[in-house]
Amino acid sequence: MTPTLNQPRKSTDSANFRVDLQGLRALAVLLVMCYHIWFSKVSGGVDIFLMLSAFFLTSSTARRISRGERPPLITGWLHRFSRLIPQAAVVIISVVIAAWVLLPSNRWLELIDQSTASLFYKQNWYLANHQVDYYDFNTSSASPLQHFWSLSVQGQIFILWPVVLAVSALVWKLFFKRISFAWVASAFFAVIFACSLVFSINITADDQQVAYFHTGARLWEFALGSLLALALPWISTLPEKFRRIAGWAGMVTIIGSGAVLDVQGQFPGYMALIPTVAAALIISAPARRAWANPSGVLSLKPLVKLGDLSYGMYLWHWPMLVFYLELTKKEHASFLAGSLLIAAAIFASWCTTKFIEKPVIAWQQNFGFPRWMPQAGLKAISQIAVVAIGLGIASLSVTAWENNVEHRRALAASQTVTDNPGATVSDDWDPSPAALTLPLGTELEDEWQMPGNSCAGSNDPQDERIMFCEQGGNFDGSPDLVMLGDSHMQHWSSAAAAAIEESGGSWILVYHPGCRYGYTVDAEKPECADFQEAAEEYVTNLAPKMVLTNASKTVADPDEYLRSPGEQEVMVDNYAQAIQPFLDEGSQVIAMRDTPRFTYSIPECVDSNANNLQACDAPAHELLAQVNPVQEFLADHDYGNQVVSLDMTGLLCPQGVCKAVIGNVSVYLDDTHLSKTFVLSAKRQFADAFREATGWK
């Protein structure tokens, strides 16, 4: 989505510069901003910008090569990045400071990594490699640096494209000097276009999320811009009327693409040809400012002025939107708020362009060295200085943030059980005001529980449908306990494992994220049906003394009938059928009540309400049924002591309030899963409840 800066900005600077293309930049960035801010969509403007950047780069370089000049490599790289980095560094520094102050700490580590990735033009690969998964904490919160992915792709092309042009020039001089350089370069870019487009179509069909950020899937858009630049002299000989009509068709297509096409879900495969070809039609239209031509509209002074600011507008609008939504806790910006955000982005761009970019350019041009030194060398030195200073200052801000994280880790490590008693907190506990709440938001990835070791020997499921299996304790035949279910069984596993191991017993944990054992399988999750079938067979063959499962199912949100989450808590609908094979083998089944779920991240809420933790609590009757569904189920079934109930609600929701923090320990690691730190602090309470329910000694 980033406008390139490798072209002069004023028509007086170059006879080849087209003012209307500044207007096209402005149109594209305005569409990007409007769709991001008001519709939470993408518009296809990114594809236009990528194509335009290659168009300008190829046009200027091809002219130099045709005149017999050497294609600039190192000097070209320095020129472009010395223009791009100053504003980008300012935005990254601003985001680092704002995120450090405003965003909860559980998002810091990701943003620290993204800050570095954005600064060094590899953000697209970071996003491609960190796709949404079940255990990702930040999938619901957009990153204020996410938009740097397109800058990264563009930066990578700015390194690659001059090399392609240089190789084309070498081949032309050695073998094809009799024909135009444009034909030789076009052959290279045509191959890149065809190969990349085929790759883009295939990877978009197989993994669209990765394809969207993949440089290889975007190369053809740059190649299209280069092919257009090389073919434009020939295209300009076509009838003006035909090119004018095509230009207007391109204008209408660009404006309507975001509304009609699923850009975010279908790009960058063949569908991305629509906005890029539309932009090519506009560029190919007669470059006259008459109102009958698209260039006449795009050459309007306001659009041209915005085109001058388009790079900064793109840089600023996204973090402004993300921080606005974060602070207001809204999902979308209203028309008024969105208008103010657009105005703020334009103003911020004007400031950074006027007070950062232009002074830096002027400084490079007037770099003070002795006159006898080569001017090209002076310019290169000044450009290297700009790149080094920009990267250096931005890196320092990121490093300062990282050091703060490490300092907090050191403080947390120095705290004692007295500072963070968790579930063992006593009525007369006097908390230290300086003690940090554990676990730290930056350490939540370590709070998922996987006690023991991978299942081995006779306990190895040997079934590909069972992906997660852990074991521990002293095995002498069948395991004493099998924990079976989804992540809500997993998050009690450390306490259950400790209770069994204290008595010299053995245990196995078999689970699959998002697949509640016995629950009706969602048609969109066939892996859950596979897991349930395989797990039933596996546990039945083990014939353990006890099987621990989640027997009820909680939810977080009111339903379409406005029933509260508590009114929706029910038994797993196929529970009786699901546990019968275990009962037939003589195993005792422990039917555990599900954990309360929240609609918000508990660590984020705790971070935001450090002085008012009660704001993160919720009444138990709103989150859980008035009567435990497991008790009602057992009352209707004559299982005797072969099926027993285990309910830890009293631990999580003392005195009828489901707590966010107990004993200076965050109970949850997100909105629905218990933290390992809290569960380990509750080992004694869990063991007591477990023994009381089962009679286990």
XYZ file of C-alpha atoms in Angstrom:
697
model
C 0.000 0.000 0.000
C 3.045 2.199 0.153
C 3.678 4.878 -2.439
C 7.209 4.784 -3.738
C 9.472 7.748 -3.175
C 11.989 7.136 -5.906
C 10.429 9.692 -8.257
C 10.612 13.494 -8.035
C 7.512 15.068 -6.616
C 7.088 18.094 -8.801
C 6.403 18.205 -12.505
C 9.119 20.811 -12.922
C 11.723 18.362 -11.670
C 11.440 16.031 -14.637
C 9.901 16.252 -18.046
C 8.790 12.667 -17.653
C 6.968 13.194 -14.382
C 3.183 12.949 -14.581
C 1.230 14.986 -12.081
C -1.874 12.843 -12.589
C -0.076 9.829 -11.127
C 0.346 11.762 -7.897
C -3.435 12.065 -7.983
C -3.699 8.308 -8.574
C -1.574 7.763 -5.481
C -3.869 10.016 -3.501
C -6.970 8.199 -4.767
C -5.487 4.833 -3.865
C -4.412 5.848 -0.360
C -7.767 7.509 0.337
C -9.531 4.296 -0.673
C -7.209 2.314 1.590
C -7.899 4.621 4.514
C -11.657 4.743 4.012
C -12.014 0.984 3.712
C -9.760 0.345 6.713
C -11.410 2.922 8.939
C -15.102 2.617 8.093
C -15.542 -0.851 6.635
C -12.755 -2.911 8.267
C -11.842 -4.146 4.796
C -9.063 -3.750 2.300
C -9.659 -2.003 -0.993
C -7.065 -3.248 -3.466
C -5.106 -0.021 -3.102
C -2.108 -2.031 -1.934
C -1.905 -3.725 -5.305
C -2.041 -0.388 -7.113
C 0.784 1.006 -4.995
C 2.962 -2.047 -5.538
C 2.458 -1.858 -9.282
C 3.094 1.901 -9.338
C 6.363 1.561 -7.428
C 7.731 -0.834 -10.049
C 6.392 1.374 -12.847
C 8.336 4.388 -11.609
C 11.493 2.423 -10.777
C 11.578 0.678 -14.138
C 10.771 3.861 -16.095
C 13.641 5.860 -14.617
C 16.171 3.026 -14.743
C 15.275 1.959 -18.292
C 15.760 5.510 -19.555
C 19.236 5.627 -18.026
C 20.212 2.274 -19.505
C 18.887 3.254 -22.943
C 21.074 6.364 -22.802
C 24.097 4.150 -22.250
C 24.416 4.812 -18.513
C 25.114 2.081 -16.007
C 22.080 0.889 -14.038
C 22.432 2.174 -10.471
C 22.648 -0.567 -7.882
C 24.204 0.539 -4.608
C 23.513 4.212 -5.288
C 19.947 3.354 -6.264
C 19.404 1.351 -3.090
C 20.800 4.128 -0.931
C 18.688 6.735 -2.713
C 15.430 4.907 -2.155
C 15.973 3.744 1.409
C 17.323 7.122 2.509
C 13.950 8.515 1.382
C 11.818 5.756 2.883
C 13.435 5.193 6.279
C 13.154 8.614 8.009
C 9.344 8.789 8.071
C 9.051 5.056 8.694
C 11.442 5.319 11.646
C 9.430 8.189 13.147
C 6.217 6.180 12.899
C 7.824 3.066 14.403
C 9.253 5.087 17.300
C 5.840 6.664 17.883
C 4.141 3.265 17.843
C 6.724 1.838 20.264
C 6.129 4.644 22.753
C 2.339 4.539 22.404
C 2.167 0.745 22.660
C 4.483 0.726 25.682
C 2.218 3.198 27.472
C -1.243 2.271 26.194
C -1.312 -1.420 25.276
C -1.451 -4.295 27.774
C 1.824 -6.073 28.414
C 0.664 -9.384 26.937
C 0.987 -7.736 23.520
C 4.447 -6.249 24.066
C 6.661 -9.119 22.925
C 4.831 -9.509 19.639
C 5.041 -5.789 18.954
C 8.731 -5.680 19.867
C 9.339 -8.392 17.277
C 7.138 -6.609 14.751
C 8.924 -3.308 15.344
C 12.224 -4.894 14.388
C 10.657 -6.755 11.468
C 9.069 -3.543 10.174
C 12.251 -1.541 10.537
C 14.296 -4.066 8.549
C 11.699 -4.765 5.854
C 10.685 -8.296 6.812
C 7.303 -7.678 8.416
C 5.499 -9.585 5.657
C 7.482 -12.721 6.482
C 6.812 -12.258 10.191
C 3.066 -12.127 9.554
C 3.198 -15.047 7.132
C 5.057 -17.164 9.700
C 2.807 -16.203 12.631
C -0.582 -17.226 11.358
C -3.585 -17.507 13.677
C -3.563 -20.673 15.766
C -5.473 -21.930 18.768
C -2.832 -20.879 21.272
C -2.259 -17.363 19.882
C -3.171 -14.669 22.422
C -3.515 -11.684 20.106
C -5.629 -12.864 17.189
C -8.460 -10.530 18.142
C -6.252 -7.440 18.400
C -4.805 -5.857 15.287
C -1.180 -4.815 15.397
C -0.485 -1.090 14.895
C 2.435 -2.157 12.689
C 0.595 -4.716 10.597
C 0.436 -2.391 7.592
C 4.225 -2.410 7.321
C 3.949 -5.731 5.506
C 3.510 -3.922 2.182
C 6.470 -1.656 2.906
C 8.514 -4.779 3.514
C 7.486 -6.357 0.225
C 8.237 -3.108 -1.566
C 11.614 -2.759 0.135
C 12.559 -6.284 -0.925
C 11.588 -5.469 -4.513
C 13.603 -2.245 -4.381
C 16.632 -4.464 -3.728
C 15.756 -7.136 -6.297
C 14.456 -5.045 -9.209
C 17.652 -3.070 -9.917
C 19.479 -6.409 -10.073
C 16.977 -7.727 -12.630
C 17.362 -4.544 -14.671
C 21.149 -4.735 -14.429
C 21.155 -8.351 -15.642
C 18.794 -7.366 -18.456
C 21.160 -4.556 -19.428
C 24.131 -6.929 -19.442
C 22.313 -9.474 -21.627
C 21.191 -6.677 -23.929
C 24.724 -5.316 -24.380
C 26.285 -8.735 -24.898
C 23.749 -10.379 -27.195
C 20.910 -8.104 -28.332
C 22.384 -4.642 -28.857
C 20.620 -4.333 -32.207
C 17.165 -4.303 -30.625
C 15.652 -2.028 -28.048
C 16.548 -2.581 -24.399
C 12.831 -2.525 -23.629
C 12.331 -5.813 -25.489
C 15.051 -7.599 -23.545
C 13.894 -6.280 -20.165
C 10.288 -7.085 -21.068
C 11.258 -10.700 -21.664
C 12.732 -10.932 -18.162
C 9.711 -9.308 -16.541
C 7.291 -11.395 -18.593
C 8.875 -14.564 -17.200
C 8.677 -13.165 -13.664
C 5.057 -12.138 -14.253
C 3.983 -15.557 -15.537
C 5.810 -17.617 -12.902
C 4.723 -15.418 -10.014
C 1.092 -15.252 -11.151
C 0.879 -19.041 -11.394
C 2.494 -19.352 -7.968
C 0.166 -16.678 -6.563
C -2.942 -18.432 -7.855
C -1.851 -21.775 -6.424
C -0.737 -20.552 -2.998
C -3.819 -18.340 -2.674
C -5.997 -21.403 -3.226
C -3.971 -23.519 -0.781
C -3.178 -21.002 1.987
C -4.565 -17.528 1.350
C -3.353 -16.098 4.662
C 0.262 -16.883 3.818
C -0.209 -15.894 0.171
C -1.392 -12.416 1.143
C 1.985 -11.587 2.694
C 4.242 -13.714 0.488
C 6.684 -11.756 -1.646
C 6.660 -14.434 -4.340
C 2.903 -14.127 -4.670
C 3.274 -10.369 -5.225
C 6.154 -10.318 -7.703
C 3.804 -10.404 -10.684
C 2.194 -7.111 -9.593
C 5.580 -5.429 -9.742
C 6.340 -7.172 -13.033
C 3.085 -5.823 -14.453
C 4.139 -2.297 -13.516
C 7.521 -2.835 -15.179
C 5.970 -4.264 -18.332
C 3.654 -1.269 -18.497
C 6.572 1.148 -18.096
C 8.476 -0.542 -20.920
C 5.442 -0.787 -23.217
C 4.037 2.684 -22.569
C 5.745 4.328 -25.560
C 4.008 1.821 -27.847
C 0.702 2.041 -25.949
C 0.794 5.821 -26.384
C 0.466 5.318 -30.151
C -2.973 3.732 -29.778
C -6.037 5.893 -30.538
C -6.618 8.474 -27.808
C -10.363 7.831 -27.705
C -9.823 4.158 -27.002
C -7.278 4.911 -24.244
C -9.556 7.577 -22.737
C -12.529 5.204 -22.499
C -10.301 2.481 -21.055
C -8.919 4.972 -18.532
C -12.376 5.894 -17.302
C -13.251 2.200 -17.055
C -10.136 1.742 -14.951
C -11.115 4.637 -12.703
C -14.578 3.187 -12.038
C -13.079 -0.258 -11.405
C -10.562 1.027 -8.870
C -13.199 2.931 -6.932
C -15.574 -0.029 -6.860
C -13.147 -2.916 -6.345
C -13.107 -2.753 -2.562
C -16.903 -2.794 -2.387
C -17.447 -5.586 -4.906
C -14.465 -7.884 -4.381
C -13.397 -9.869 -1.327
C -9.908 -8.382 -1.478
C -8.800 -9.680 1.902
C -10.079 -13.205 1.249
C -9.252 -13.727 -2.439
C -6.068 -11.740 -3.101
C -3.357 -11.797 -4.373
C -4.319 -14.508 -6.907
C -5.806 -13.771 -10.289
C -8.430 -11.503 -8.673
C -5.707 -8.925 -8.010
C -5.487 -8.441 -11.766
C -8.658 -6.355 -11.541
C -7.319 -3.308 -9.631
C -3.824 -3.556 -11.124
C -5.033 -3.758 -14.727
C -7.481 -0.934 -13.933
C -4.580 1.213 -12.723
C -2.639 0.286 -15.859
C -5.541 1.530 -17.982
C -5.481 4.863 -16.149
C -1.722 5.207 -16.640
C -2.134 4.352 -20.325
C -4.847 6.959 -20.835
C -3.904 10.274 -22.539
C -1.778 12.273 -20.094
C -3.669 15.480 -20.677
C -5.379 17.592 -18.034
C -8.571 18.001 -19.999
C -11.695 17.024 -18.091
C -12.458 14.415 -20.735
C -9.436 12.423 -19.565
C -8.977 10.639 -16.223
C -5.712 12.535 -15.906
C -7.685 15.766 -15.798
C -9.464 14.687 -12.618
C -6.361 13.131 -11.100
C -4.372 16.309 -11.775
C -6.621 18.402 -9.550
C -4.438 20.349 -7.128
C -5.952 18.876 -3.903
C -5.356 15.335 -5.146
C -1.813 16.154 -6.246
C -1.070 17.688 -2.837
C -2.421 14.583 -1.133
C -0.321 12.492 -3.493
C 2.744 14.295 -2.137
C 1.643 13.225 1.371
C 0.405 9.738 0.465
C 3.388 7.865 1.915
C 2.980 9.465 5.327
C -0.808 9.172 5.177
C -0.495 5.444 4.738
C 2.105 5.155 7.487
C 0.067 7.081 10.051
C -3.554 6.104 9.430
C -3.347 2.475 10.551
C -1.681 2.904 13.978
C -3.999 5.840 14.661
C -6.995 3.622 13.922
C -5.691 0.731 16.039
C -4.967 2.903 19.072
C -8.313 4.668 18.731
C -10.200 1.364 18.745
C -8.076 0.099 21.628
C -8.708 3.142 23.804
C -12.418 3.405 23.022
C -13.006 -0.372 23.128
C -14.968 -0.093 19.890
C -14.957 -2.428 16.909
C -15.495 0.257 14.280
C -15.025 3.987 13.919
C -18.094 6.144 13.371
C -18.309 8.472 10.391
C -17.255 11.438 12.531
C -14.445 9.582 14.293
C -13.245 8.157 10.993
C -13.224 11.590 9.391
C -11.161 12.935 12.262
C -8.749 10.005 11.964
C -8.277 10.685 8.253
C -7.702 14.370 8.959
C -5.235 13.482 11.727
C -3.336 11.129 9.408
C -3.119 13.836 6.737
C -1.869 16.359 9.305
C 0.674 13.925 10.751
C 1.893 13.165 7.242
C 2.240 16.863 6.499
C 4.302 17.307 9.668
C 6.660 14.392 9.023
C 6.996 15.309 5.349
C 7.731 18.968 6.072
C 9.851 18.594 9.207
C 11.497 15.185 8.667
C 11.594 14.106 5.051
C 12.267 17.419 3.304
C 14.975 18.595 5.751
C 16.674 15.201 5.423
C 16.627 15.470 1.631
C 17.976 19.028 1.798
C 20.704 17.934 4.208
C 21.777 15.161 1.843
C 21.996 17.602 -1.045
C 24.084 20.068 0.962
C 26.256 17.598 2.808
C 29.344 19.558 3.871
C 32.584 17.998 2.629
C 35.589 19.483 0.783
C 34.853 20.393 -2.818
C 37.678 18.226 -4.133
C 35.819 15.091 -2.999
C 33.652 13.378 -5.667
C 30.051 14.560 -5.460
C 28.705 11.046 -5.966
C 30.735 9.917 -2.975
C 29.416 12.796 -0.887
C 25.852 11.893 -1.738
C 26.405 8.227 -0.923
C 27.957 9.130 2.437
C 25.017 11.349 3.318
C 22.541 8.645 2.316
C 24.357 6.028 4.355
C 24.275 8.417 7.306
C 20.511 8.923 6.934
C 19.837 5.183 6.765
C 22.141 4.449 9.714
C 20.729 7.233 11.898
C 17.117 6.294 11.133
C 17.645 2.613 11.815
C 19.811 3.353 14.843
C 17.404 5.681 16.641
C 14.411 3.443 15.978
C 16.370 0.390 17.138
C 17.296 2.192 20.365
C 13.620 2.740 21.184
C 12.903 -0.943 20.634
C 15.914 -1.921 22.735
C 14.745 0.326 25.578
C 11.385 -1.433 25.499
C 13.059 -4.856 25.548
C 15.195 -3.786 28.528
C 12.061 -2.754 30.393
C 10.591 -6.203 29.783
C 13.750 -7.851 31.099
C 13.714 -5.598 34.172
C 10.136 -6.662 34.947
C 11.121 -10.294 34.531
C 13.969 -9.843 37.007
C 11.642 -8.207 39.537
C 9.087 -10.986 39.124
C 11.767 -13.655 39.592
C 12.846 -12.038 42.869
C 9.350 -12.222 44.370
C 8.467 -14.920 46.918
C 5.358 -16.979 47.614
C 4.443 -14.335 50.172
C 4.132 -11.813 47.349
C 2.076 -14.152 45.136
C 0.325 -16.823 47.228
C -2.362 -17.424 44.613
C -4.959 -19.970 45.721
C -3.185 -20.433 49.082
C -3.875 -16.834 50.098
C -5.023 -16.438 53.701
C -7.611 -14.041 55.088
C -4.943 -12.001 56.877
C -2.549 -11.770 53.883
C -1.072 -8.301 53.535
C 0.013 -7.787 49.890
C 3.062 -5.721 49.036
C 2.083 -2.702 46.919
C 5.263 -3.093 44.860
C 4.743 -6.784 44.043
C 3.900 -7.534 40.414
C 0.880 -9.661 39.578
C 1.961 -13.019 38.159
C 2.198 -14.343 35.559
C 3.524 -11.300 33.707
C 1.695 -10.450 30.528
C 4.906 -11.035 28.605
C 5.193 -14.609 29.942
C 1.762 -15.972 29.057
C 3.035 -18.265 26.319
C 4.666 -20.338 29.071
C 1.385 -20.661 30.963
C -0.052 -23.481 28.846
C 0.180 -26.721 30.774
C 1.931 -29.792 29.411
C 3.096 -31.747 32.460
C 5.110 -34.925 32.102
C 6.508 -36.266 28.849
C 5.157 -37.448 25.533
C 3.382 -40.787 25.716
C 5.761 -43.645 24.997
C 5.905 -47.424 24.908
C 2.566 -49.132 25.389
C 0.990 -45.739 26.111
C 1.857 -44.330 22.684
C -1.502 -44.005 20.884
C 0.002 -45.070 17.521
C -2.917 -43.235 15.924
C -2.321 -40.088 13.867
C -5.742 -38.782 14.900
C -4.455 -38.317 18.467
C -2.013 -35.426 18.266
C -1.459 -34.581 21.950
C -0.655 -37.210 24.553
C 1.387 -36.717 27.751
C 2.176 -39.117 30.585
C 3.731 -39.056 34.036
C 4.070 -40.913 37.340
C 4.975 -44.532 38.109
C 3.396 -46.989 35.700
C 2.621 -50.526 36.817
C 0.121 -51.741 34.283
C -2.819 -49.511 33.353
C -2.656 -45.829 34.282
C -4.463 -44.720 37.403
C -5.926 -41.656 35.675
C -6.580 -40.573 32.098
C -7.441 -36.915 31.562
C -9.477 -36.662 28.367
C -10.882 -33.657 26.510
C -9.946 -30.268 25.148
C -7.917 -27.300 26.408
C -10.246 -26.941 29.422
C -9.072 -30.342 30.547
C -5.496 -29.419 29.697
C -5.565 -26.364 31.950
C -6.272 -28.507 35.035
C -3.655 -31.115 34.108
C -0.806 -29.843 36.295
C -2.925 -30.020 39.438
C -4.434 -33.415 38.548
C -1.031 -34.839 37.678
C 0.401 -33.597 40.995
C -2.470 -35.185 42.947
C -1.871 -38.571 41.331
C 1.908 -38.464 41.565
C 1.804 -37.575 45.287
C 0.169 -40.945 45.863
C 2.670 -42.783 43.693
C 0.208 -43.240 40.830
C 0.385 -42.710 37.065
C -1.562 -40.563 34.641
C -2.070 -39.820 30.936
C -3.355 -36.616 29.369
C -5.074 -36.997 25.963
C -6.533 -33.841 24.471
C -7.224 -31.896 21.298
C -7.697 -28.089 21.372
C -11.282 -27.081 20.705
C -12.634 -30.655 20.768
C -14.732 -31.296 23.888
C -15.012 -35.066 24.367
C -18.566 -36.244 23.829
C -19.820 -32.945 22.415
C -21.675 -32.813 19.101
C -19.018 -32.368 16.430
C -19.137 -29.226 14.318
C -19.298 -30.057 10.616
C -16.517 -27.504 10.076
C -14.211 -29.382 12.478
C -13.936 -32.939 11.142
C -10.721 -33.376 13.123
C -12.827 -33.434 16.301
C -14.827 -36.431 15.068
C -11.562 -38.197 14.289
C -10.180 -37.348 17.718
C -13.273 -38.547 19.591
C -13.347 -41.855 17.771
C -9.640 -42.465 18.244
C -9.628 -41.273 21.877
C -12.549 -43.498 22.817
C -10.782 -46.552 21.409
C -7.448 -45.583 22.988
C -8.806 -44.961 26.510
C -11.046 -48.034 26.417
C -8.065 -50.239 25.579
C -6.044 -48.670 28.417
C -8.846 -49.465 30.911
C -7.563 -46.940 33.509
C -8.837 -46.830 37.066
C -10.247 -43.322 36.498
C -11.147 -41.122 33.533
C -11.433 -37.357 34.103
C -13.490 -35.421 31.554
C -15.246 -32.073 31.247
C -18.914 -32.897 31.552
C -20.568 -29.495 31.191
C -20.101 -26.781 28.582
C -19.919 -23.054 29.357
C -20.113 -20.108 26.961
C -19.008 -16.488 27.147
C -21.712 -14.473 25.384
C -25.484 -14.098 25.562
C -27.285 -15.989 22.791
C -29.836 -14.803 20.231
C -32.558 -15.179 22.855
C -30.609 -12.905 25.232
C -29.986 -15.744 27.648
C -26.984 -15.081 29.885
C -23.958 -17.393 29.718
C -25.071 -18.917 33.010
C -28.454 -19.837 31.555
C -26.706 -21.552 28.660
C -24.438 -23.876 30.652
C -25.479 -27.429 29.835
C -24.165 -30.977 29.953
C -22.125 -32.240 27.032
C -25.012 -33.509 24.952
C -23.649 -36.998 24.194
C -21.957 -37.434 27.537
C -23.769 -40.585 28.659
C -23.057 -42.324 25.363
C -19.455 -41.073 25.261
C -18.460 -42.422 28.696
C -20.270 -45.763 28.471
C -17.303 -47.652 26.924
C -15.152 -46.599 29.891
C -17.783 -47.705 32.371
C -18.039 -51.054 30.623
C -14.296 -51.550 31.226
C -14.757 -50.830 34.933
C -13.224 -47.334 34.957
C -14.548 -44.687 37.295
C -15.549 -41.534 35.389
C -15.023 -38.144 37.020
C -17.451 -35.660 35.472
C -15.894 -32.227 35.939
C -17.812 -28.987 35.670
C -16.532 -26.587 33.035
C -14.624 -23.395 33.794
C -16.342 -19.966 33.615
C -15.562 -17.991 30.448
C -15.166 -14.244 30.078
C -15.751 -11.994 27.073
C -12.466 -10.159 27.622
C -8.844 -11.060 28.225
C -8.247 -11.220 31.969
C -4.529 -10.273 31.782
C -5.368 -7.264 29.587
C -8.121 -6.209 31.968
C -5.777 -6.585 34.948
C -3.140 -4.484 33.178
C -5.683 -1.756 32.477
C -7.228 -1.828 35.964
C -4.242 -2.367 38.232
C -5.806 -0.190 40.941
C -9.308 -1.614 40.572
C -9.049 -5.350 39.972
C -12.677 -5.844 40.931
C -13.585 -4.306 37.585
C -12.357 -7.529 35.968
C -14.471 -9.850 38.172
C -17.932 -11.167 37.292
C -20.828 -12.611 39.339
C -20.859 -16.405 39.226
C -24.604 -16.533 38.486
C -24.012 -14.651 35.231
C -21.322 -17.052 34.008
C -22.536 -20.381 35.425
C -25.869 -22.113 35.870
C -27.567 -21.727 39.243
C -27.452 -25.526 39.642
C -24.487 -27.547 38.456
C -25.674 -29.454 35.342
C -23.485 -32.399 36.332
C -25.447 -32.856 39.567
C -28.717 -32.822 37.639
C -27.291 -35.346 35.178
C -26.202 -37.722 37.946
C -29.590 -37.419 39.635
C -31.190 -38.711 36.432
C -28.757 -41.615 35.958
C -28.121 -44.555 38.257
C -24.331 -44.774 38.067
C -23.663 -45.113 41.791
C -20.048 -44.255 42.586
C -18.846 -45.204 39.096
C -19.553 -41.652 37.886
C -18.827 -38.812 40.311
C -18.887 -35.011 40.116
C -15.914 -32.685 40.506
C -16.697 -28.985 40.791
C -13.948 -26.372 41.365
C -16.291 -23.395 41.156
C -15.767 -22.536 44.816
C -12.045 -22.080 44.145
C -12.512 -19.914 41.054
C -15.569 -18.004 42.249
C -15.318 -17.570 46.043
C -18.410 -16.056 47.659
C -20.216 -16.068 44.315
C -17.725 -13.856 42.444
C -15.543 -15.272 39.662
C -12.219 -13.595 40.312
C -9.674 -12.272 37.836
C -6.878 -12.214 40.430
C -6.516 -14.308 43.572
C -3.562 -13.853 45.881
C -1.822 -11.519 43.404
C -1.951 -14.242 40.726
C -3.990 -13.892 37.558
C -6.448 -16.772 37.482
C -6.647 -16.810 33.683
C -4.060 -16.542 30.921
C -6.660 -15.234 28.451
C -10.454 -15.057 28.489
C -11.188 -18.713 29.157
C -8.071 -20.722 30.092
C -6.586 -20.936 33.576
C -2.977 -19.907 34.059
C -0.447 -22.548 35.041
C 0.792 -20.305 37.862
C -2.641 -20.228 39.468
C -3.370 -23.922 38.929
C -0.054 -24.892 40.507
C -0.854 -22.659 43.488
C -4.145 -24.574 43.814
C -2.625 -28.081 43.855
C -3.661 -28.728 47.433
C -7.251 -27.574 46.964
C -7.588 -29.614 43.783
C -6.132 -32.727 45.401
C -8.521 -32.434 48.351
C -11.544 -32.017 46.063
C -10.347 -34.859 43.834
C -9.918 -37.275 46.743
C -13.247 -36.325 48.264
C -15.028 -36.941 44.971
C -13.299 -40.201 43.998
C -12.158 -41.770 47.268
C -8.621 -41.875 45.838
C -5.972 -42.358 48.506
